PDB file of C-alpha atoms in Angstrom:
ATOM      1  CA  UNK V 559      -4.982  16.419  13.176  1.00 88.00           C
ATOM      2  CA  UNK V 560      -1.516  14.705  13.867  1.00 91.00           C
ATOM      3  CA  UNK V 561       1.543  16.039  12.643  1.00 88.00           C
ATOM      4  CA  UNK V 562       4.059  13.759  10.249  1.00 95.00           C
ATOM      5  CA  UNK V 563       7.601  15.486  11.355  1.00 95.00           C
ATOM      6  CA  UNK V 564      10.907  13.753  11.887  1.00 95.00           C
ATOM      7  CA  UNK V 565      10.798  12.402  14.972  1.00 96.00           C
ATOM      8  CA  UNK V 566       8.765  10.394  13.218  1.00 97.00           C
ATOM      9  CA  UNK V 567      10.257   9.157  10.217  1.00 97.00           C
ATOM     10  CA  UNK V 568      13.274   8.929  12.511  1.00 97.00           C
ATOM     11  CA  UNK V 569      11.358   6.284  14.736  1.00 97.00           C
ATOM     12  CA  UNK V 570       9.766   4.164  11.703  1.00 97.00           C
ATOM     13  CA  UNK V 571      13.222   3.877   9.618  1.00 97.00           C
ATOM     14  CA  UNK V 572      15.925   2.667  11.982  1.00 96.00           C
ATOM     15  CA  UNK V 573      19.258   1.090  10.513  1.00 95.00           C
ATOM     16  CA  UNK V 574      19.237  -2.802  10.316  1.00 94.00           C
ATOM     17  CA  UNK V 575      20.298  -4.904  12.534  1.00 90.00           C
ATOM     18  CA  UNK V 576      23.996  -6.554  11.877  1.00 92.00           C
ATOM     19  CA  UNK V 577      22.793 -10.069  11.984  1.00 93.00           C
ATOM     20  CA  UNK V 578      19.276  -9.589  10.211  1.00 92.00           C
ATOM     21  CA  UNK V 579      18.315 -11.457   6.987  1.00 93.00           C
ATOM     22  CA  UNK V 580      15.990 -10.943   4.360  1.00 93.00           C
ATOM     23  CA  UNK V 581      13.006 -13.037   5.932  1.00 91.00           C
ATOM     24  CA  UNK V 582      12.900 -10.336   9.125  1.00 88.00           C
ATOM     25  CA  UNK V 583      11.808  -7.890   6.295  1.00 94.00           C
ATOM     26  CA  UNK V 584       8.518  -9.355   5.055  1.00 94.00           C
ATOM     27  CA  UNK V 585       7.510 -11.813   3.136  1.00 98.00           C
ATOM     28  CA  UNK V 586       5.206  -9.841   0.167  1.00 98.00           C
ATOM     29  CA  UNK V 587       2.526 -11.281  -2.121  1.00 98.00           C
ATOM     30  CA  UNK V 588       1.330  -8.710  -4.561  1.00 98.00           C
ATOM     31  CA  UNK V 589      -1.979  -9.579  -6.815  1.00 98.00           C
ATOM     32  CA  UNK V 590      -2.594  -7.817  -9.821  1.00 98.00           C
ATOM     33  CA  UNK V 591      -2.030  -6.420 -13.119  1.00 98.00           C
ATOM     34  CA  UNK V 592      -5.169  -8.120 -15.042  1.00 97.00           C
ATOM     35  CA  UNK V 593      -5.024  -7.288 -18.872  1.00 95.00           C
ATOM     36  CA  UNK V 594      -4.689  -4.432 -19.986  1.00 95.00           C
ATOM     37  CA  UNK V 595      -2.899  -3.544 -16.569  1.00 96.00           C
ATOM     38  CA  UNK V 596       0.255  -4.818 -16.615  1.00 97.00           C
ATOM     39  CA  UNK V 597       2.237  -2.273 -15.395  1.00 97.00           C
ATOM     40  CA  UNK V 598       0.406  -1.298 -12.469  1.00 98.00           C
ATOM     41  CA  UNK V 599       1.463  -4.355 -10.309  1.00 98.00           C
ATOM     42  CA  UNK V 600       5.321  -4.130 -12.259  1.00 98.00           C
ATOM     43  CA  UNK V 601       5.086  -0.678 -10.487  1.00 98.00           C
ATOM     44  CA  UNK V 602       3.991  -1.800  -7.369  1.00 98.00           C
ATOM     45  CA  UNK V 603       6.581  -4.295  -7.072  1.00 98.00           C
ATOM     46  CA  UNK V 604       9.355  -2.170  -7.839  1.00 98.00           C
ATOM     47  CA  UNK V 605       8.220   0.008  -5.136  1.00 98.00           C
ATOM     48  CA  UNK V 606       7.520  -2.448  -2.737  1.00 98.00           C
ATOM     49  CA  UNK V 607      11.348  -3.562  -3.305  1.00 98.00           C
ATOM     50  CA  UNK V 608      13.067  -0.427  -3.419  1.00 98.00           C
ATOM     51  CA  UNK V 609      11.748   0.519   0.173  1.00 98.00           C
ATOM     52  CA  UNK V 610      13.525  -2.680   1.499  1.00 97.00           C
ATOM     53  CA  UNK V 611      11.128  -5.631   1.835  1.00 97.00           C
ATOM     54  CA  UNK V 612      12.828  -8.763   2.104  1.00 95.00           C
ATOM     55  CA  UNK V 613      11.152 -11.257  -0.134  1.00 97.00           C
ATOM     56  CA  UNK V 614       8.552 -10.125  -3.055  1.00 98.00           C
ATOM     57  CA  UNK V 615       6.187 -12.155  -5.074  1.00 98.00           C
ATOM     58  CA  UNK V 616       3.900 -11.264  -7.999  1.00 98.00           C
ATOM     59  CA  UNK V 617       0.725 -13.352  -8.830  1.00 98.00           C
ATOM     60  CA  UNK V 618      -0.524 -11.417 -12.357  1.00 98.00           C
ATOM     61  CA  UNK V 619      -1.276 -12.556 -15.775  1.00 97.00           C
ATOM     62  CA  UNK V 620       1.484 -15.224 -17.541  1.00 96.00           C
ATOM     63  CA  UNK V 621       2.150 -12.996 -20.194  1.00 96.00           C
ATOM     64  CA  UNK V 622       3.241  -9.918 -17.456  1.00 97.00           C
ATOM     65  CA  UNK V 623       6.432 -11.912 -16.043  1.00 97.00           C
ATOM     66  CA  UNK V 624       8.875 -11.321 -18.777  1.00 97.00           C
ATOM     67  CA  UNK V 625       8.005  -7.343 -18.773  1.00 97.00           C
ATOM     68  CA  UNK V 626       8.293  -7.919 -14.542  1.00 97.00           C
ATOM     69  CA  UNK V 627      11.449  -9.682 -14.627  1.00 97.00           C
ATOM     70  CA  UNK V 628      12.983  -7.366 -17.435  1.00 97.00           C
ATOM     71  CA  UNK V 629      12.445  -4.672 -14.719  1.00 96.00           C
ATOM     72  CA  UNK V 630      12.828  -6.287 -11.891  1.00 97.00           C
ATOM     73  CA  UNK V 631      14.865  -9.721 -11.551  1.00 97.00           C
ATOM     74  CA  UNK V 632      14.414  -9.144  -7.366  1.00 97.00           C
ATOM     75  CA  UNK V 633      10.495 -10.247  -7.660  1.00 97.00           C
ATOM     76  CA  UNK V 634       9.651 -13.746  -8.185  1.00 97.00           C
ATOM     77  CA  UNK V 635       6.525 -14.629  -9.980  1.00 98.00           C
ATOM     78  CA  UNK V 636       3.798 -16.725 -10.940  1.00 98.00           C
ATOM     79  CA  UNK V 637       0.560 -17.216 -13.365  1.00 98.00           C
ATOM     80  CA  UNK V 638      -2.694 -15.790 -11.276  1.00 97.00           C
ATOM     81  CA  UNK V 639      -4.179 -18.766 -13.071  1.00 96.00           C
ATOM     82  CA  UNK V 640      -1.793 -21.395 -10.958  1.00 97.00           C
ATOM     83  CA  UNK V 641      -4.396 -21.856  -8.355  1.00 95.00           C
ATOM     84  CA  UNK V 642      -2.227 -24.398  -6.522  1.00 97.00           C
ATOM     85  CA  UNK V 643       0.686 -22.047  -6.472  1.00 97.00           C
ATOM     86  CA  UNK V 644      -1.846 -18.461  -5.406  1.00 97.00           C
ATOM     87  CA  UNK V 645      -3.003 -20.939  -2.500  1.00 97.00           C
ATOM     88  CA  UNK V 646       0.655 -21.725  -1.240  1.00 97.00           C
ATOM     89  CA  UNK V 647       1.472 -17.950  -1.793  1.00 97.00           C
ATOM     90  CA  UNK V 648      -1.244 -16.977   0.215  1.00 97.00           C
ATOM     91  CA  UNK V 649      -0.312 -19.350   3.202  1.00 97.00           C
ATOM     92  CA  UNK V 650       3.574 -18.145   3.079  1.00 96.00           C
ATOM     93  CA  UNK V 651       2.527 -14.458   2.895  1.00 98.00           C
ATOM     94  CA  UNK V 652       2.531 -11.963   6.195  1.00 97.00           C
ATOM     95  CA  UNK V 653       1.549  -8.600   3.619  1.00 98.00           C
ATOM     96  CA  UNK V 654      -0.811  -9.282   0.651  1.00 98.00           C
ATOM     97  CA  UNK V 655      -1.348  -6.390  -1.947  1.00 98.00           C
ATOM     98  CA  UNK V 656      -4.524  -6.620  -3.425  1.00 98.00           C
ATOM     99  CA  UNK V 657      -5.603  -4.836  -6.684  1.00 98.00           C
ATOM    100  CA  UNK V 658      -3.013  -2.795  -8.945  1.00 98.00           C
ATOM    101  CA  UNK V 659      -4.155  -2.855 -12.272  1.00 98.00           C
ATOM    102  CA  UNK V 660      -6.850  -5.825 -11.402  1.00 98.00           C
ATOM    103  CA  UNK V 661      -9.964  -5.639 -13.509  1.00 97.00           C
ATOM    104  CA  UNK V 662     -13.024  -5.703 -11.748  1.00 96.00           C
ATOM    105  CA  UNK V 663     -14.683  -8.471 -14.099  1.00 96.00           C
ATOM    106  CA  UNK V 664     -15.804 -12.307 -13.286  1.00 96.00           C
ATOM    107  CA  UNK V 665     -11.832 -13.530 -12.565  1.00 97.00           C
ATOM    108  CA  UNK V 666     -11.247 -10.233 -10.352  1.00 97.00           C
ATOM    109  CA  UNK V 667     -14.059 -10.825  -8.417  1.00 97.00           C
ATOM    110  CA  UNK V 668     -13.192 -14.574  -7.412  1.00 97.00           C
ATOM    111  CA  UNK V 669      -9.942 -13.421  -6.879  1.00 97.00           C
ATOM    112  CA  UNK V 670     -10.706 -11.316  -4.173  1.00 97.00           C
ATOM    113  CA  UNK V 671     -12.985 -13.765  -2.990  1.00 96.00           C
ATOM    114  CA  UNK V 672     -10.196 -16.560  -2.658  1.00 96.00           C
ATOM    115  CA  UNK V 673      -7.986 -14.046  -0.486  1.00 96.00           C
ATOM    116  CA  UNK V 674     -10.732 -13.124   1.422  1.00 95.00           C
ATOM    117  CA  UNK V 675     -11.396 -16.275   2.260  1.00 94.00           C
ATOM    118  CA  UNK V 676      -7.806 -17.541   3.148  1.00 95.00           C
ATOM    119  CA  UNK V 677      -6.640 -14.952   4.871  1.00 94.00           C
ATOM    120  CA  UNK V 678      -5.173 -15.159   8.736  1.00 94.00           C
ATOM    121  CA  UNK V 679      -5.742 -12.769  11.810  1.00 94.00           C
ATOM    122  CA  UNK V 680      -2.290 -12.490  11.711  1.00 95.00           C
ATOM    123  CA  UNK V 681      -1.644 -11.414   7.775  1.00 97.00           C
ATOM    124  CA  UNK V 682      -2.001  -7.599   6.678  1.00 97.00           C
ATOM    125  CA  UNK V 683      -4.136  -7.237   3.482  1.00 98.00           C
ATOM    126  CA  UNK V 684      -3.933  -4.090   1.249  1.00 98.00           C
ATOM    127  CA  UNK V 685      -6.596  -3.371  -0.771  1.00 97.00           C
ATOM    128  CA  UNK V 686      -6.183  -0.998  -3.565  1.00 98.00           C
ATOM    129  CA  UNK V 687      -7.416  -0.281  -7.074  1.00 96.00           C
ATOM    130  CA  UNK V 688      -9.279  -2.806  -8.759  1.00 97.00           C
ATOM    131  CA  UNK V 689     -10.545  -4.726  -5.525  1.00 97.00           C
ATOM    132  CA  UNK V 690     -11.956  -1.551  -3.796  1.00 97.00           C
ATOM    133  CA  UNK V 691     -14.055  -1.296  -6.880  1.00 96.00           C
ATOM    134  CA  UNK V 692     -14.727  -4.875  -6.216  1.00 96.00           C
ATOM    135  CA  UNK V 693     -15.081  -4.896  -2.659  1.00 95.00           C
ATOM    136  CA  UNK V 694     -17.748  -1.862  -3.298  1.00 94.00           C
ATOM    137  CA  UNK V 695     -20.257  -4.014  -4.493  1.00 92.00           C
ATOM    138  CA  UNK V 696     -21.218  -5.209  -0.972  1.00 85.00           C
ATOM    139  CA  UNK V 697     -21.530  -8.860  -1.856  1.00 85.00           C
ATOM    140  CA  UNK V 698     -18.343  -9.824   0.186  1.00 88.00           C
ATOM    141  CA  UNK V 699     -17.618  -9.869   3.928  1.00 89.00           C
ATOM    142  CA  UNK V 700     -14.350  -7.778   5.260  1.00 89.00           C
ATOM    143  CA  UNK V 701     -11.664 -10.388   5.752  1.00 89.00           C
ATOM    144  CA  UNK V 702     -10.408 -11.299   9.654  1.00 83.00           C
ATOM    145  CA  UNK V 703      -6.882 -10.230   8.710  1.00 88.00           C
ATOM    146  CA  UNK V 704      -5.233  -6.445   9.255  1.00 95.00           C
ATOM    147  CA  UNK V 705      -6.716  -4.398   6.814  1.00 97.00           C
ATOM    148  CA  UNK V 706      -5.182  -0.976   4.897  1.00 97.00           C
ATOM    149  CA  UNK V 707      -7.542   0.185   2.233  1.00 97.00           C
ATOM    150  CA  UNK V 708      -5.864   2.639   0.213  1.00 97.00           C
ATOM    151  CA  UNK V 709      -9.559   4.610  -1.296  1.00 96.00           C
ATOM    152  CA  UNK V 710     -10.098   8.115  -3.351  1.00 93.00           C
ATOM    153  CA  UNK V 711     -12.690  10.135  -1.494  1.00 88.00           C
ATOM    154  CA  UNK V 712     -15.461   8.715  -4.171  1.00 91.00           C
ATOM    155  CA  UNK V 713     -13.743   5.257  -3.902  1.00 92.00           C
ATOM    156  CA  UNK V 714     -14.547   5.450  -0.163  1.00 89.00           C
ATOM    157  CA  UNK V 715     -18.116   7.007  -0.585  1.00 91.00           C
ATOM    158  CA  UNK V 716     -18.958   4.120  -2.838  1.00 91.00           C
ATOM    159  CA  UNK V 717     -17.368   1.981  -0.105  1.00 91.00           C
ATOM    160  CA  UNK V 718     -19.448   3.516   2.760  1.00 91.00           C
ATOM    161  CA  UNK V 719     -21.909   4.377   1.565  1.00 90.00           C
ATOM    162  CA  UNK V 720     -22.247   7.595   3.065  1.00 88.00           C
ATOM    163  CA  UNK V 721     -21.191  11.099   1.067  1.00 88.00           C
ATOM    164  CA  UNK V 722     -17.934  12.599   2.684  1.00 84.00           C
ATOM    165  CA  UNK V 723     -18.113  16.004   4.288  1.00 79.00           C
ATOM    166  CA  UNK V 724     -14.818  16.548   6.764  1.00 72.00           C
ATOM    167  CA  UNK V 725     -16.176  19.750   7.572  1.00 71.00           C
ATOM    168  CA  UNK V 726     -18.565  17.353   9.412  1.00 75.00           C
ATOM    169  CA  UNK V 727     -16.705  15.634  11.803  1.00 78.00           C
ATOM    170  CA  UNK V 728     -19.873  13.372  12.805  1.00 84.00           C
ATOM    171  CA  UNK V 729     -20.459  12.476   9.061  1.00 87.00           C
ATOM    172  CA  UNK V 730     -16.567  11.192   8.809  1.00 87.00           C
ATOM    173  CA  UNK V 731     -17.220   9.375  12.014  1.00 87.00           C
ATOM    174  CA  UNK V 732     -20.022   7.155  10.402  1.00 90.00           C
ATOM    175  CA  UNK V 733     -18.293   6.727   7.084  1.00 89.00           C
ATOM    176  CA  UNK V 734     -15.150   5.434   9.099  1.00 90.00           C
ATOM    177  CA  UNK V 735     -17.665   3.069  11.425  1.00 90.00           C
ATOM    178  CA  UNK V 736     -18.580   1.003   8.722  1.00 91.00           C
ATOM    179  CA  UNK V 737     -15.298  -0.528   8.471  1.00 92.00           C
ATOM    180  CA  UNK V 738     -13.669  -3.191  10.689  1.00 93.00           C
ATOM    181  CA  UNK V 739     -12.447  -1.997  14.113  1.00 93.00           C
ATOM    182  CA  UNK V 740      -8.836  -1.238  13.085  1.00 95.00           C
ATOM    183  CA  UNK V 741      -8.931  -0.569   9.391  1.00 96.00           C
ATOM    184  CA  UNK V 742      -6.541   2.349   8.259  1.00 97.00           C
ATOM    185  CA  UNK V 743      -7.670   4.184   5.282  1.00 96.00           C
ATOM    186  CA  UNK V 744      -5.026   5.823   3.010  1.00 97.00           C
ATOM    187  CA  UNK V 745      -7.884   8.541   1.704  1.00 95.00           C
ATOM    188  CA  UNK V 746      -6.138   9.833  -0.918  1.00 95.00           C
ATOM    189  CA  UNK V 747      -6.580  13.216  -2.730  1.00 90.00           C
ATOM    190  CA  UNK V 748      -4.873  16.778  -2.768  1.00 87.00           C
ATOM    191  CA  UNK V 749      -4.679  16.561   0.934  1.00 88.00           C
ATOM    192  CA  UNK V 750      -4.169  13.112   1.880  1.00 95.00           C
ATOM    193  CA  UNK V 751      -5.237  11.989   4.937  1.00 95.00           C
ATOM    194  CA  UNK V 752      -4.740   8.823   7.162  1.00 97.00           C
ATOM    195  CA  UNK V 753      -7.063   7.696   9.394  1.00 96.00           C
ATOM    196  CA  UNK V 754      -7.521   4.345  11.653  1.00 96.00           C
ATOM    197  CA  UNK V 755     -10.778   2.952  12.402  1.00 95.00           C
ATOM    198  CA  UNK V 756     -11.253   3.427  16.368  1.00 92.00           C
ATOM    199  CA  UNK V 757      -8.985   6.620  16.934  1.00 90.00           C
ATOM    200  CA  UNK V 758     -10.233   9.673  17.308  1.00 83.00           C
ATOM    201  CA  UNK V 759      -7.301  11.552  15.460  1.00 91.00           C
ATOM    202  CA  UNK V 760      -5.495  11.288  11.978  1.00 95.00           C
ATOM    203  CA  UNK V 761      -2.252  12.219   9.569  1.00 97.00           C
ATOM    204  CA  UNK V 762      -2.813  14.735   6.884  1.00 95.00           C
ATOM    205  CA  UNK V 763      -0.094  15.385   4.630  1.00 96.00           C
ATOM    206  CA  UNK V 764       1.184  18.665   4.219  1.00 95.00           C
ATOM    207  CA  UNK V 765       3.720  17.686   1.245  1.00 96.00           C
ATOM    208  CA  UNK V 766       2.904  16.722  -2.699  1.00 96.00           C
ATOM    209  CA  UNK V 767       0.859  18.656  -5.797  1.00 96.00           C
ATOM    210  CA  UNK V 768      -0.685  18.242  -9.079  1.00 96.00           C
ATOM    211  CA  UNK V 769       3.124  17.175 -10.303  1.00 96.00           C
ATOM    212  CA  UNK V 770       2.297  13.644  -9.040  1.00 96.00           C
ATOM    213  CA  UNK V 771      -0.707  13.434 -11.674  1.00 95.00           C
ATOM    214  CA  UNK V 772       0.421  10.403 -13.578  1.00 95.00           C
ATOM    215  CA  UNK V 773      -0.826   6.947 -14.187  1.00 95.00           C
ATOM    216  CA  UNK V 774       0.733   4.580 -11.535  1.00 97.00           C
ATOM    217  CA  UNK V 775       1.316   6.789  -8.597  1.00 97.00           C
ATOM    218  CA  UNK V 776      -1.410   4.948  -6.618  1.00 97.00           C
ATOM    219  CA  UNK V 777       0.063   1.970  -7.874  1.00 98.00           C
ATOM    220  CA  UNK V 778       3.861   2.865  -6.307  1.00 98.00           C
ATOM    221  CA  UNK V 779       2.323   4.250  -3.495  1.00 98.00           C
ATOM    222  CA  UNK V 780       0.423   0.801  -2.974  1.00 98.00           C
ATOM    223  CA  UNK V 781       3.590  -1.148  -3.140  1.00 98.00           C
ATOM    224  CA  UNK V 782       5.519   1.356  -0.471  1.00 98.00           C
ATOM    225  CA  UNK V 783       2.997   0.835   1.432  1.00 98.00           C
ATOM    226  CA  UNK V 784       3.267  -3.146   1.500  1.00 98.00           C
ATOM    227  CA  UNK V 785       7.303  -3.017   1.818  1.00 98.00           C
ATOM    228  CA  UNK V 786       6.711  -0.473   4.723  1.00 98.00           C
ATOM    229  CA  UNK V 787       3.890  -2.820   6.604  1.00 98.00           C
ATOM    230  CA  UNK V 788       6.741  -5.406   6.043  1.00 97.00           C
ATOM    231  CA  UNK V 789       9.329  -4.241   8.466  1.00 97.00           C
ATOM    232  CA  UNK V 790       9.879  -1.843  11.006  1.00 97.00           C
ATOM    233  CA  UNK V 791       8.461  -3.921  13.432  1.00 96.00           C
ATOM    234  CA  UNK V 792       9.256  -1.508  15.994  1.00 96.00           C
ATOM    235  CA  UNK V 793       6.256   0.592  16.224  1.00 97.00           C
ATOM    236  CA  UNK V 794       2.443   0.134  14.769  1.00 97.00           C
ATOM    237  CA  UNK V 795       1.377  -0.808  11.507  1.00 98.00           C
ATOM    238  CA  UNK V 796      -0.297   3.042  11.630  1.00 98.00           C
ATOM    239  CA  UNK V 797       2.612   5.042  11.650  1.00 98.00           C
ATOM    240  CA  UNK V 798       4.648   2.305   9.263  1.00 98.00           C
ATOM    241  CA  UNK V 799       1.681   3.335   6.759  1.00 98.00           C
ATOM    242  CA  UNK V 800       1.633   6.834   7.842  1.00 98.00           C
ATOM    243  CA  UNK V 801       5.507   7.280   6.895  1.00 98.00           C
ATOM    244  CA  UNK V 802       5.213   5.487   3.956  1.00 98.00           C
ATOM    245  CA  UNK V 803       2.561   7.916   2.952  1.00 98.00           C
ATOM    246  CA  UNK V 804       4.292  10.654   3.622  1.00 98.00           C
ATOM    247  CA  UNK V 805       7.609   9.845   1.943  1.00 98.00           C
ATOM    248  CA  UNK V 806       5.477   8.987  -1.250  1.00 98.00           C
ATOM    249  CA  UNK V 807       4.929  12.887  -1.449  1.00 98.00           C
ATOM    250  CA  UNK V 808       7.739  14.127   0.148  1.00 98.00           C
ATOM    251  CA  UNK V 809       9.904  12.476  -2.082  1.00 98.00           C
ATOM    252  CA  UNK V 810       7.864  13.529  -5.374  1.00 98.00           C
ATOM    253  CA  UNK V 811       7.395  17.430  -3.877  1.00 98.00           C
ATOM    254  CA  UNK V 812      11.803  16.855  -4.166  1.00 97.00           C
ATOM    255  CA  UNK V 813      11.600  15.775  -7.291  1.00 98.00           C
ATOM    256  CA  UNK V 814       9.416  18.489  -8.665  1.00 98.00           C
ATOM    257  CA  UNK V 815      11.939  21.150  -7.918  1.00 97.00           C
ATOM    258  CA  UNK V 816      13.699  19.833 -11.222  1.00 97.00           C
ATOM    259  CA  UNK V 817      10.885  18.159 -12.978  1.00 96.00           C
ATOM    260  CA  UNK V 818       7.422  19.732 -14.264  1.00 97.00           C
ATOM    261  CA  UNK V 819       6.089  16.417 -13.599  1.00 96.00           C
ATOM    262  CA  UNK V 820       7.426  13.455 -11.507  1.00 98.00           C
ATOM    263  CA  UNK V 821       7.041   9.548 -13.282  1.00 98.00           C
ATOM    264  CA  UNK V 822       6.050   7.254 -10.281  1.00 98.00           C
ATOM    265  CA  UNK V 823       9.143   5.267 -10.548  1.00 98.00           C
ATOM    266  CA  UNK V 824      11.461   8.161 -10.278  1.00 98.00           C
ATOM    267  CA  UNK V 825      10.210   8.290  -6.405  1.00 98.00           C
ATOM    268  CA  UNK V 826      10.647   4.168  -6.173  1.00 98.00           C
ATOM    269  CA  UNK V 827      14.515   4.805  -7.496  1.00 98.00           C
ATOM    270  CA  UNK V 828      15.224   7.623  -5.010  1.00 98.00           C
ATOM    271  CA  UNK V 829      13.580   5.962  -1.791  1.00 98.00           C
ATOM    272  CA  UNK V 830      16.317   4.015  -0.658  1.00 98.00           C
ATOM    273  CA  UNK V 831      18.781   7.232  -0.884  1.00 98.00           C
ATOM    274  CA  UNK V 832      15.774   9.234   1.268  1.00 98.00           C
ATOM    275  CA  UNK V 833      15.310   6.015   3.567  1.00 98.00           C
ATOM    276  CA  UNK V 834      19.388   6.199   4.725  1.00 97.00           C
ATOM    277  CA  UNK V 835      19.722   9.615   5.082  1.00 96.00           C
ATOM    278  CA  UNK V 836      16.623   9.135   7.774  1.00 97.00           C
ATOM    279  CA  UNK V 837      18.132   6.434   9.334  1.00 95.00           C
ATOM    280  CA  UNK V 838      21.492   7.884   9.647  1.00 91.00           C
ATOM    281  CA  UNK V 839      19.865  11.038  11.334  1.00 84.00           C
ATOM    282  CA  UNK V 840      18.096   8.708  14.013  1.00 65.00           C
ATOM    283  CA  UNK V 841      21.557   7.515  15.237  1.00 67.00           C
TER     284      UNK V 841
END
């Protein structure tokens, strides 16, 4: 098991460079937020724009954008139903977020299918929420593009196929096998632990607690994730995910010292406070 300490948070959040603009921090396309979910991907966005990425866009239900924009005038945003708009989206996007709040019903499942289907080699994908549940079903083909999947223990079970037991190392090995060459898992739980398809090592986090048991914290953490994976080109998409992880809890475990339970935007408002202090400390 690897250790998260600040060396490296220190090497994933650098300051910016004098002459950068917002294109060099990632160009986002988050998918989501299906009736009744609305908030979900409105919580995903905000934390996808309060850890720094450059240029956001929401594809979710018409009726979500005034609620999105109310909270968020940074995010632009379109009608999921637009198909000509999702398919330029798509082709303009280097991080797609797949899944806050998206039902797993008829519309869901083409969804997925269409991003599947269009996405690059050279494109990250995030799948979280609604599409693992889709992507569980086994009718569709992992996608050629980078791939985070962001699964409960049972979420990943279902998606393995294969009951978890990391007392058994060899059992862990097969579950993690029957993903792409290269796939990080977020597994997410009481001790949440980040692995990567291919190395023999992973992350477990040693901050967070039961005050981050609230609807929407997968949901933020979904969206750090995706504003992370969009900068901070410097070093691997792994530890960019890792920190992002980490910071998630570290930030709500802060929090908690004040608060008998932490609301997942209160960690989205104070990560660009916790990102400078980091990045001030790496000078």
């Amino acid at each position: 098991m690897k250790v998260i300490d600040q060396t490296l948070l220190e090497k994933v959040i650098i300051e910016r460079c004098r002459h950068s603009h917002k294109g060099d921090y990632g160009r986002l396309l988050l998918l989501g937020g299906t009736y009744p979910y609305g908030g979900a991907i409105i919580m995903s966005a905000i934390a996808a724009v309060e850890s720094g990425a450059g240029l956001v866009t929401v594809g979710t239900d018409k009726e979500n954008i005034p609620a999105l924009h109310s909270h968020l005038p940074e995010a632009m945003a379109f009608s999921l139903q637009d198909q000509q708009l999702l398919k330029e989206q798509l082709e303009k996007a280097e991080v797609v977020l797949l899944g806050p709040g998206l039902r797993e019903d008829a519309f869901g499942e083409e969804l997925v299918k269409r991003v599947f289907d269009s996405l690059r080699k050279d494109q990250i994908l995030i799948a979280d929420g609604g599409a693992l549940g889709i992507l569980a079903k086994g009718q569709l083909p992992f996608p050629s593009s980078q791939l985070i999947l962001t699964p409960h223990q049972k979420e990943w079970e279902r998606l393995s196929s294969i009951v978890l037991d990391h007392q058994n190392k060899e059992t862990t090995a097969r579950a993690l096998s029957t993903f792409p060459q290269g796939t990080i898992l977020v597994e997410k739980g009481p001790a949440t632990r980040i692995w990567q398809v291919g190395q023999p090592e992973y992350y477990q986090l040693e901050v967070g607690g039961p005050y981050q048991a609230t609807g929407g914290m997968g949901d933020t953490l979904a969206g750090m994730i995706a504003g992370f994976a969009g900068q901070f080109h410097q070093v691997s998409l792994y530890e960019r995910v890792v920190v992002a992880t980490h910071l998630h809890s570290a930030i709500a475990q802060e929090l908690a010292q004040e608060h008998y339970l932490v609301l997942p935007t209160e960690i989205s408002k104070t990560l660009p406070n916790t990102m400078k202090k980091i990045s001030q400390k790496g000078n």
